Tab-separated table of C-alpha atoms and ligand atoms in Angstrom:
chain	number	residue	atom	x	y	z
A	1	MET	CA	0.009	0.220	0.137
A	2	GLN	CA	1.180	3.387	-0.876
A	3	ARG	CA	0.299	6.811	0.491
A	4	ILE	CA	-0.578	9.308	-1.896
A	5	THR	CA	-1.284	13.196	-1.871
A	6	ILE	CA	-4.009	14.625	-3.996
A	7	THR	CA	-5.753	17.997	-4.122
A	8	ILE	CA	-9.580	17.924	-4.535
A	9	ASP	CA	-12.314	20.520	-4.728
A	10	ASP	CA	-14.106	21.363	-1.731
A	11	ASP	CA	-17.747	20.368	-2.879
A	12	LEU	CA	-16.204	17.066	-4.178
A	13	LEU	CA	-14.593	16.188	-0.993
A	14	GLU	CA	-18.095	17.273	1.011
A	15	THR	CA	-19.634	14.523	-1.532
A	16	ILE	CA	-17.046	12.087	-0.841
A	17	ASP	CA	-17.675	12.373	2.955
A	18	LYS	CA	-21.553	12.480	2.838
A	19	ILE	CA	-21.192	8.792	0.852
A	20	SER	CA	-18.308	7.665	3.394
A	21	VAL	CA	-20.810	8.316	6.271
A	22	GLN	CA	-24.198	6.991	4.403
A	23	ARG	CA	-22.105	3.880	3.700
A	24	GLY	CA	-20.499	3.478	6.867
A	25	TYR	CA	-17.240	3.503	5.576
A	26	ALA	CA	-14.330	3.382	8.599
A	27	SER	CA	-12.310	6.283	6.955
A	28	ARG	CA	-12.082	8.579	3.844
A	29	SER	CA	-9.212	6.911	2.380
A	30	GLU	CA	-11.377	3.254	2.472
A	31	THR	CA	-14.188	5.575	0.889
A	32	LEU	CA	-11.728	6.745	-1.940
A	33	ARG	CA	-10.154	3.450	-2.660
A	34	ASP	CA	-13.648	1.891	-3.305
A	35	LEU	CA	-14.803	4.938	-5.381
A	36	VAL	CA	-11.536	4.620	-7.491
A	37	ARG	CA	-11.867	0.828	-7.890
A	38	ASP	CA	-15.329	0.948	-9.197
A	39	ALA	CA	-13.838	3.561	-11.555
A	40	VAL	CA	-11.111	1.589	-12.656
A	41	THR	CA	-13.359	-1.409	-13.350
A	42	ARG	CA	-15.379	0.673	-15.704
A	43	ALA	CA	-12.608	2.342	-17.239
A	44	GLN	CA	-10.848	-0.913	-18.314
A	45	PRO	CA	-11.748	-2.561	-21.522
A	46	ALA	CA	-14.239	-5.023	-21.479
A	47	ILE	CA	-13.582	-8.321	-20.145
A	48	ASP	CA	-12.546	-10.957	-22.591
A	49	GLY	CA	-15.475	-13.375	-23.160
A	50	GLU	CA	-13.332	-16.047	-22.698
A	51	ALA	CA	-11.992	-14.899	-19.056
A	52	ASN	CA	-13.161	-16.866	-16.157
A	53	CYS	CA	-15.465	-14.753	-14.030
A	54	PHE	CA	-17.846	-14.603	-10.851
A	55	ALA	CA	-20.890	-12.143	-11.134
A	56	ALA	CA	-23.710	-11.054	-9.404
A	57	LEU	CA	-26.927	-10.655	-11.261
A	58	THR	CA	-29.707	-8.453	-9.533
A	59	TYR	CA	-33.178	-7.828	-11.107
A	60	VAL	CA	-36.616	-7.156	-9.748
A	61	TYR	CA	-39.433	-8.814	-11.496
A	62	GLU	CA	-43.136	-8.939	-11.080
A	63	HIS	CA	-44.223	-12.555	-10.207
A	64	GLU	CA	-47.803	-12.244	-11.563
A	65	THR	CA	-46.612	-11.684	-14.830
A	66	ARG	CA	-47.844	-14.368	-16.854
A	67	ASP	CA	-45.444	-17.266	-17.013
A	68	LEU	CA	-42.695	-15.121	-15.799
A	69	SER	CA	-41.637	-16.958	-12.559
A	70	ARG	CA	-41.726	-20.315	-14.421
A	71	ARG	CA	-39.484	-18.778	-17.181
A	72	LEU	CA	-37.123	-17.485	-15.097
A	73	THR	CA	-36.735	-20.333	-12.954
A	74	THR	CA	-36.300	-22.531	-16.395
A	75	ALA	CA	-33.778	-20.240	-17.557
A	76	GLN	CA	-31.796	-20.660	-14.347
A	77	HIS	CA	-32.215	-24.642	-14.406
A	78	ASP	CA	-31.053	-24.373	-18.255
A	79	HIS	CA	-28.052	-22.750	-16.953
A	80	HIS	CA	-27.281	-24.499	-13.881
A	81	ASP	CA	-23.664	-24.731	-14.804
A	82	LEU	CA	-23.179	-21.207	-14.264
A	83	SER	CA	-25.391	-20.850	-11.152
A	84	VAL	CA	-23.909	-20.833	-7.657
A	85	SER	CA	-26.553	-19.982	-5.501
A	86	THR	CA	-29.877	-17.401	-6.175
A	87	LEU	CA	-31.206	-15.220	-3.265
A	88	HIS	CA	-34.980	-14.545	-3.394
A	89	VAL	CA	-36.808	-11.727	-1.856
A	90	HIS	CA	-40.535	-11.010	-1.668
A	91	ILE	CA	-40.344	-7.124	-1.773
A	92	ASP	CA	-44.311	-6.441	-1.612
A	93	GLY	CA	-47.537	-8.304	-3.323
A	94	HIS	CA	-45.998	-7.640	-6.819
A	95	ASP	CA	-42.401	-7.572	-6.953
A	96	CYS	CA	-39.809	-10.267	-6.323
A	97	LEU	CA	-35.977	-9.105	-5.816
A	98	GLU	CA	-33.563	-11.888	-7.112
A	99	VAL	CA	-29.746	-11.830	-6.710
A	100	SER	CA	-28.028	-14.773	-8.436
A	101	VAL	CA	-24.218	-15.576	-8.108
A	102	LEU	CA	-22.959	-16.918	-11.016
A	103	LYS	CA	-19.565	-18.302	-12.183
A	104	GLY	CA	-18.332	-19.252	-15.699
A	105	LYS	CA	-16.914	-17.959	-18.864
A	106	ALA	CA	-17.676	-13.962	-19.095
A	107	ASP	CA	-19.753	-14.517	-22.609
A	108	GLU	CA	-21.826	-17.283	-21.169
A	109	ILE	CA	-22.583	-15.439	-18.097
A	110	GLN	CA	-23.155	-12.131	-20.291
A	111	SER	CA	-25.836	-14.152	-22.624
A	112	PHE	CA	-27.533	-15.818	-19.373
A	113	ALA	CA	-27.883	-12.256	-17.784
A	114	ASP	CA	-29.250	-10.765	-21.204
A	115	SER	CA	-31.910	-13.422	-21.594
A	116	VAL	CA	-32.930	-12.395	-17.962
A	117	ILE	CA	-32.712	-8.937	-17.965
A	118	THR	CA	-34.414	-8.526	-21.541
A	119	GLN	CA	-37.760	-10.541	-20.543
A	120	ARG	CA	-40.844	-8.585	-20.114
A	121	GLY	CA	-41.483	-7.823	-16.350
A	122	VAL	CA	-38.246	-7.590	-15.299
A	123	ARG	CA	-36.966	-4.748	-14.025
A	124	PHE	CA	-33.267	-2.855	-12.691
A	125	GLY	CA	-31.463	-5.666	-14.134
A	126	ASN	CA	-27.771	-5.452	-13.751
A	127	LEU	CA	-24.770	-7.637	-13.813
A	128	HIS	CA	-21.652	-7.031	-12.277
A	129	LEU	CA	-18.716	-9.047	-13.577
A	130	ILE	CA	-16.021	-10.235	-11.632
A	131	PRO	CA	-12.659	-11.375	-13.092
A	132	SER	CA	-11.536	-14.567	-11.001
A	133	GLU	CA	-7.825	-15.204	-11.389
A	134	HIS	CA	-8.732	-18.928	-10.072
A	135	GLY	CA	-11.163	-19.905	-12.646
A	136	PRO	CA	-14.670	-21.443	-12.233
A	137	HIS	CA	-13.299	-25.224	-11.528
A	138	HIS	CA	-10.411	-24.295	-9.223
A	139	SER	CA	-10.326	-26.598	-6.325
A	140	GLY	CA	-7.009	-26.024	-5.102
A	141	THR	CA	-6.155	-24.566	-1.657
A	142	HIS	CA	-6.436	-20.643	-1.077
A	143	SER	CA	-6.584	-18.411	1.773
A	144	HIS	CA	-8.771	-15.888	2.798
A	145	ASP	CA	-5.857	-13.928	4.627
B	201	NI	NI1	-41.527	-13.579	-4.482
């Protein structure tokens, strides 16, 4: 880790401090590191389609939309090789929130995500691809240090 000094507008710093408090960051440095990490990820070239990735796919859908629940479940089963786990939350009487953790090749994950997000009745679809150094079938030892 290196220590750097940057110059920043008062307004921008105030916004950063607000975000820091809202999200409960322990320090201004931690906030800045996360914000920069996000920006760097977005600024990098698109992930190679063959790259091994983990991903979080989130979306909201109306469970009463005809056949949608069944179609989404079928889509998940058709791609069981990509699916690690799915969290289902009943938001209210109409809407469900699902968060699917996926792993596999970037382009396979992307096309599965597209097939879910573009369904009628699915809203707020978002895919967060996270490149993995280990690959989807890594089974060796690794530590969480
Ligand atoms: Ni539900």
